[in-house]
Short mmCIF file of C-alpha atoms (C1' of nucleotides) in Angstrom, two decimals:
data_model
loop_
_atom_site.label_atom_id
_atom_site.label_comp_id
_atom_site.label_asym_id
_atom_site.label_seq_id
_atom_site.Cartn_x
_atom_site.Cartn_y
_atom_site.Cartn_z
CA MET A 1 0.00 0.00 0.00
CA GLN A 2 1.35 3.42 -0.92
CA LYS A 3 1.53 6.28 1.54
CA GLU A 4 -1.16 8.92 1.42
CA THR A 5 1.32 11.72 0.97
CA GLN A 6 2.05 10.88 -2.64
CA GLU A 7 5.03 13.10 -3.27
CA THR A 8 5.38 14.25 -6.81
CA LEU A 9 8.42 15.25 -8.75
CA CYS A 10 9.06 18.92 -9.48
CA SER A 11 9.80 19.25 -13.16
CA LYS A 12 12.50 21.84 -12.57
CA VAL A 13 14.33 19.49 -10.24
CA GLU A 14 13.90 16.71 -12.72
CA GLU A 15 15.28 18.86 -15.51
CA SER A 16 18.32 19.91 -13.51
CA TYR A 17 19.25 16.30 -12.84
CA HIS A 18 18.67 15.58 -16.48
CA ILE A 19 21.37 18.13 -17.24
CA ILE A 20 23.99 17.36 -14.61
CA GLY A 21 23.12 13.66 -14.69
CA LYS A 22 24.64 13.24 -18.12
CA LYS A 23 28.11 11.84 -18.44
CA TRP A 24 30.89 14.49 -18.36
CA MET A 25 28.54 17.44 -17.77
CA GLY A 26 29.79 18.18 -14.27
CA LEU A 27 33.44 18.05 -15.25
CA ILE A 28 32.89 20.23 -18.30
CA ILE A 29 31.17 22.92 -16.26
CA HIS A 30 33.84 22.57 -13.58
CA CYS A 31 36.62 23.16 -16.06
CA LEU A 32 34.94 26.27 -17.48
CA MET A 33 34.58 27.87 -14.08
CA GLU A 34 38.01 29.43 -13.87
CA GLU A 35 37.96 30.99 -17.30
CA PRO A 36 36.62 30.50 -20.82
CA LYS A 37 38.28 27.68 -22.68
CA ARG A 38 38.70 26.46 -26.19
CA PHE A 39 37.52 23.12 -27.47
CA GLY A 40 40.99 21.65 -27.40
CA GLU A 41 41.65 22.95 -23.90
CA ILE A 42 38.57 21.28 -22.50
CA HIS A 43 39.53 18.13 -24.29
CA ALA A 44 43.04 18.29 -22.84
CA PHE A 45 41.57 18.84 -19.38
CA ILE A 46 39.34 15.77 -19.64
CA PRO A 47 41.34 13.40 -21.83
CA ASP A 48 38.96 10.45 -21.48
CA LEU A 49 36.16 12.49 -22.99
CA SER A 50 36.07 11.97 -26.75
CA LYS A 51 35.79 14.83 -29.21
CA ARG A 52 32.55 13.41 -30.49
CA VAL A 53 30.82 13.48 -27.13
CA LEU A 54 32.48 16.72 -26.05
CA ASN A 55 31.02 18.42 -29.08
CA GLU A 56 27.61 16.91 -28.34
CA ARG A 57 27.74 18.07 -24.71
CA MET A 58 28.78 21.59 -25.69
CA LYS A 59 25.82 21.83 -28.07
CA GLU A 60 23.51 20.71 -25.26
CA LEU A 61 25.02 23.18 -22.82
CA GLU A 62 24.72 25.96 -25.36
CA GLU A 63 21.13 25.04 -26.08
CA CYS A 64 20.11 25.18 -22.44
CA GLY A 65 21.84 28.51 -21.95
CA VAL A 66 24.62 27.38 -19.66
CA VAL A 67 27.44 27.96 -22.11
CA LEU A 68 28.16 30.52 -24.80
CA ARG A 69 30.00 29.51 -27.96
CA ASN A 70 32.23 32.11 -29.52
CA VAL A 71 33.76 31.20 -32.86
CA ILE A 72 36.90 33.23 -33.48
CA THR A 73 37.30 33.64 -37.23
CA GLU A 74 41.06 33.60 -37.29
CA ARG A 75 42.89 30.83 -39.04
CA PRO A 76 42.83 28.14 -37.96
CA VAL A 77 39.33 28.76 -36.65
CA ARG A 78 39.15 28.68 -32.89
CA THR A 79 36.14 28.25 -30.69
CA GLU A 80 35.91 29.63 -27.21
CA TYR A 81 33.37 28.41 -24.72
CA SER A 82 32.40 30.45 -21.69
CA LEU A 83 29.82 30.09 -18.95
CA THR A 84 26.82 32.38 -19.05
CA LYS A 85 25.50 33.91 -15.84
CA LYS A 86 23.17 30.94 -15.60
CA GLY A 87 26.08 28.59 -16.12
CA ALA A 88 28.31 30.33 -13.62
CA GLU A 89 25.61 30.00 -10.99
CA LEU A 90 25.25 26.34 -11.76
CA GLY A 91 28.99 26.05 -11.31
CA LYS A 92 28.71 27.72 -7.91
CA ALA A 93 26.02 25.23 -6.92
CA LEU A 94 28.23 22.37 -8.03
CA LYS A 95 30.96 23.66 -5.74
CA ALA A 96 28.82 22.41 -2.87
CA VAL A 97 29.08 18.94 -4.36
CA GLU A 98 32.83 19.36 -4.76
CA ALA A 99 33.13 20.40 -1.14
CA TRP A 100 31.24 17.25 -0.20
CA ALA A 101 33.66 15.24 -2.31
CA ASP A 102 36.61 16.83 -0.60
CA LYS A 103 35.22 15.90 2.80
CA TRP A 104 33.90 12.42 2.11
CA LEU A 105 35.81 10.83 -0.74
CA MET B 1 50.21 25.46 -27.70
CA GLN B 2 48.83 24.70 -24.24
CA LYS B 3 48.88 27.20 -21.41
CA GLU B 4 51.66 26.95 -18.88
CA THR B 5 49.28 26.63 -15.97
CA GLN B 6 48.34 23.08 -16.84
CA GLU B 7 45.43 22.55 -14.52
CA THR B 8 44.95 19.02 -13.41
CA LEU B 9 41.85 17.23 -12.33
CA CYS B 10 41.38 16.49 -8.64
CA SER B 11 40.46 12.84 -8.35
CA LYS B 12 37.92 13.54 -5.61
CA VAL B 13 36.10 16.00 -7.83
CA GLU B 14 36.28 13.53 -10.68
CA GLU B 15 34.85 10.78 -8.50
CA SER B 16 31.98 12.91 -7.27
CA TYR B 17 30.92 13.68 -10.82
CA HIS B 18 31.27 10.03 -11.62
CA ILE B 19 28.67 9.37 -8.94
CA ILE B 20 26.15 12.12 -9.55
CA GLY B 21 26.81 12.06 -13.29
CA LYS B 22 25.10 8.73 -13.68
CA LYS B 23 21.57 8.61 -14.91
CA TRP B 24 18.94 8.76 -12.12
CA MET B 25 21.45 9.20 -9.28
CA GLY B 26 20.42 12.74 -8.43
CA LEU B 27 16.72 11.95 -8.39
CA ILE B 28 17.23 8.84 -6.28
CA ILE B 29 19.18 10.76 -3.65
CA HIS B 30 16.64 13.56 -3.84
CA CYS B 31 13.78 11.23 -3.15
CA LEU B 32 15.52 9.68 -0.15
CA MET B 33 16.15 13.04 1.48
CA GLU B 34 12.80 13.39 3.22
CA GLU B 35 12.75 9.95 4.73
CA PRO B 36 13.89 6.37 4.14
CA LYS B 37 11.99 4.64 1.38
CA ARG B 38 11.35 1.17 0.13
CA PHE B 39 12.31 -0.12 -3.27
CA GLY B 40 8.77 0.15 -4.56
CA GLU B 41 8.34 3.65 -3.20
CA ILE B 42 11.42 4.92 -4.99
CA HIS B 43 10.21 3.22 -8.12
CA ALA B 44 6.79 4.85 -7.77
CA PHE B 45 8.46 8.22 -7.25
CA ILE B 46 10.52 7.89 -10.43
CA PRO B 47 8.29 5.85 -12.73
CA ASP B 48 10.53 6.09 -15.77
CA LEU B 49 13.37 4.44 -13.90
CA SER B 50 13.25 0.70 -14.48
CA LYS B 51 13.54 -1.81 -11.65
CA ARG B 52 16.65 -3.23 -13.26
CA VAL B 53 18.54 0.05 -13.23
CA LEU B 54 17.10 1.14 -9.89
CA ASN B 55 18.48 -1.98 -8.31
CA GLU B 56 21.84 -1.38 -9.98
CA ARG B 57 21.94 2.24 -8.77
CA MET B 58 21.04 1.25 -5.22
CA LYS B 59 23.89 -1.25 -5.15
CA GLU B 60 26.27 1.44 -6.35
CA LEU B 61 25.02 3.91 -3.77
CA GLU B 62 25.30 1.32 -1.05
CA GLU B 63 28.80 0.43 -2.15
CA CYS B 64 30.01 4.01 -2.02
CA GLY B 65 28.48 4.54 1.41
CA VAL B 66 25.76 6.98 0.44
CA VAL B 67 22.86 4.67 1.13
CA LEU B 68 22.12 1.98 3.70
CA ARG B 69 20.09 -1.07 2.73
CA ASN B 70 17.91 -2.56 5.42
CA VAL B 71 16.16 -5.80 4.55
CA ILE B 72 13.10 -6.30 6.70
CA THR B 73 12.50 -10.03 7.07
CA GLU B 74 8.75 -9.87 7.16
CA ARG B 75 6.69 -11.45 4.43
CA PRO B 76 6.70 -10.34 1.75
CA VAL B 77 10.29 -9.25 2.27
CA ARG B 78 10.65 -5.49 2.27
CA THR B 79 13.77 -3.46 1.74
CA GLU B 80 14.24 -0.03 3.16
CA TYR B 81 16.84 2.35 1.84
CA SER B 82 18.06 5.30 3.87
CA LEU B 83 20.75 7.91 3.41
CA THR B 84 23.86 7.61 5.54
CA LYS B 85 25.42 10.75 7.05
CA LYS B 86 27.60 10.92 3.96
CA GLY B 87 24.54 10.57 1.76
CA ALA B 88 22.53 13.15 3.64
CA GLU B 89 25.34 15.65 3.21
CA LEU B 90 25.47 14.91 -0.49
CA GLY B 91 21.76 15.55 -0.57
CA LYS B 92 22.30 18.90 1.12
CA ALA B 93 24.89 19.79 -1.51
CA LEU B 94 22.49 18.83 -4.26
CA LYS B 95 19.95 21.24 -2.81
CA ALA B 96 22.17 24.01 -4.13
CA VAL B 97 21.65 22.59 -7.60
CA GLU B 98 17.93 22.37 -7.01
CA ALA B 99 17.85 25.99 -5.89
CA TRP B 100 19.64 26.87 -9.13
CA ALA B 101 17.02 24.90 -11.05
CA ASP B 102 14.23 26.74 -9.28
CA LYS B 103 15.75 30.08 -10.25
CA TRP B 104 16.85 29.39 -13.80
CA LEU B 105 14.72 26.65 -15.32
"C1'" DC C 1 53.12 23.66 -56.34
"C1'" DC C 2 52.65 20.08 -52.96
"C1'" DC C 3 53.12 18.59 -48.31
"C1'" DT C 4 52.67 19.15 -43.44
"C1'" DT C 5 50.54 21.50 -39.33
"C1'" DG C 6 46.71 22.97 -36.24
"C1'" DT C 7 42.01 23.75 -35.26
"C1'" DG C 8 37.42 22.10 -34.41
"C1'" DG C 9 34.85 19.28 -35.78
"C1'" DT C 10 32.19 14.81 -38.35
"C1'" DT C 11 31.68 10.03 -39.87
"C1'" DA C 12 31.17 4.99 -39.63
"C1'" DC C 13 31.57 1.42 -36.69
"C1'" DT C 14 32.15 -1.02 -31.90
"C1'" DT C 15 31.19 -1.38 -27.21
"C1'" DT C 16 28.65 -0.17 -23.10
"C1'" DA C 17 24.54 1.48 -20.67
"C1'" DT C 18 19.85 1.61 -20.26
"C1'" DG C 19 14.89 0.28 -21.41
"C1'" DT C 20 11.41 -3.48 -21.66
"C1'" DA C 21 8.83 -7.22 -20.53
"C1'" DA C 22 8.61 -11.60 -18.69
"C1'" DC C 23 9.90 -14.34 -14.96
"C1'" DC C 24 11.21 -15.95 -9.96
"C1'" DA C 25 10.96 -16.90 -4.66
"C1'" DT C 26 8.62 -16.15 -0.77
"C1'" DA C 27 4.64 -16.14 2.24
"C1'" DT C 28 -0.16 -14.28 2.79
"C1'" DT C 29 -4.74 -13.99 1.49
"C1'" DA C 30 -9.18 -15.12 -1.03
"C1'" DT D 1 -5.74 -23.71 -5.69
"C1'" DA D 2 -4.93 -19.40 -7.53
"C1'" DA D 3 -4.05 -14.62 -7.01
"C1'" DT D 4 -1.36 -10.84 -4.57
"C1'" DA D 5 2.65 -8.36 -3.01
"C1'" DT D 6 7.46 -7.58 -2.56
"C1'" DG D 7 12.05 -6.96 -4.40
"C1'" DG D 8 14.39 -8.59 -7.34
"C1'" DT D 9 16.68 -11.13 -11.94
"C1'" DT D 10 16.88 -12.57 -16.76
"C1'" DA D 11 17.16 -12.25 -21.82
"C1'" DC D 12 16.76 -9.39 -25.37
"C1'" DA D 13 16.22 -4.57 -27.89
"C1'" DT D 14 17.51 0.11 -28.21
"C1'" DA D 15 20.13 4.25 -27.07
"C1'" DA D 16 24.38 6.39 -25.58
"C1'" DA D 17 29.22 6.66 -25.53
"C1'" DG D 18 34.04 5.19 -27.17
"C1'" DT D 19 37.36 4.80 -31.15
"C1'" DA D 20 39.86 5.84 -35.00
"C1'" DA D 21 39.92 7.68 -39.34
"C1'" DC D 22 38.62 11.46 -41.95
"C1'" DC D 23 37.42 16.52 -43.50
"C1'" DA D 24 37.72 21.77 -44.36
"C1'" DC D 25 40.27 25.48 -43.84
"C1'" DA D 26 44.21 28.46 -44.15
"C1'" DA D 27 49.29 29.06 -42.91
"C1'" DG D 28 53.89 27.97 -43.62
"C1'" DG D 29 57.94 25.35 -45.53
"C1'" DG D 30 60.33 23.35 -49.24
#
DNA sequence: CCCTTGTGGTTACTTTATGTAACCATATTA
DNA sequence: TAATATGGTTACATAAAGTAACCACAAGGG
């Protein structure tokens, strides 16, 4: 028998876990916190993350407004990714998780 | 050319994102924050999460000390999952993410 | 002119993770 | 005797991620 107080899931909460619950998302946001970075720099920072998936993640982060993509039209073309305000605040929230990690892991 | 300040990834940070970066992890911890719950209750709370994966996630959470499994030897056998101290503190950290979600999503 | 370099991708294919539905063991109840 | 309830487990299908080769572009060297 279920409890009477049938809790229900807040869609915002659900959506946030859908974002940070994807593989590599946390680390990507973490590595953009200090300063904007180029594609290759992120890739160098997280070597186990393939270019294919990194590109996919960056598109997702751009689409949900966490990251801004700035294509620099020099040659060779460079792309710089930076956190938006929204993204920077997500990064700050994730610092709580990192503090937990530092204490417990 | 890479920057001189070659940042390197803290393994604790990496590990924490390896935990919360798995599908459903955040929601499972979220739903255990109020009170301990049984297998079926978690499953009812997150209907799209299959029993197969839920069971797998609970084993992982138990193994990394975030969750405690308590098998109640009544019939039918019931299993109650509760957050450990470590898990409760992770939950508190995740509240920062949920607050972000509430503001930005 | 052709060849190599560096960037940020993309492609085709393999491997891993997750979803799905059926099944199981146990005891209680109808 | 059959159905119910719990917390799983199993075999198989689909989706996500890993891997390595490739591409476009211009710059620079020979």
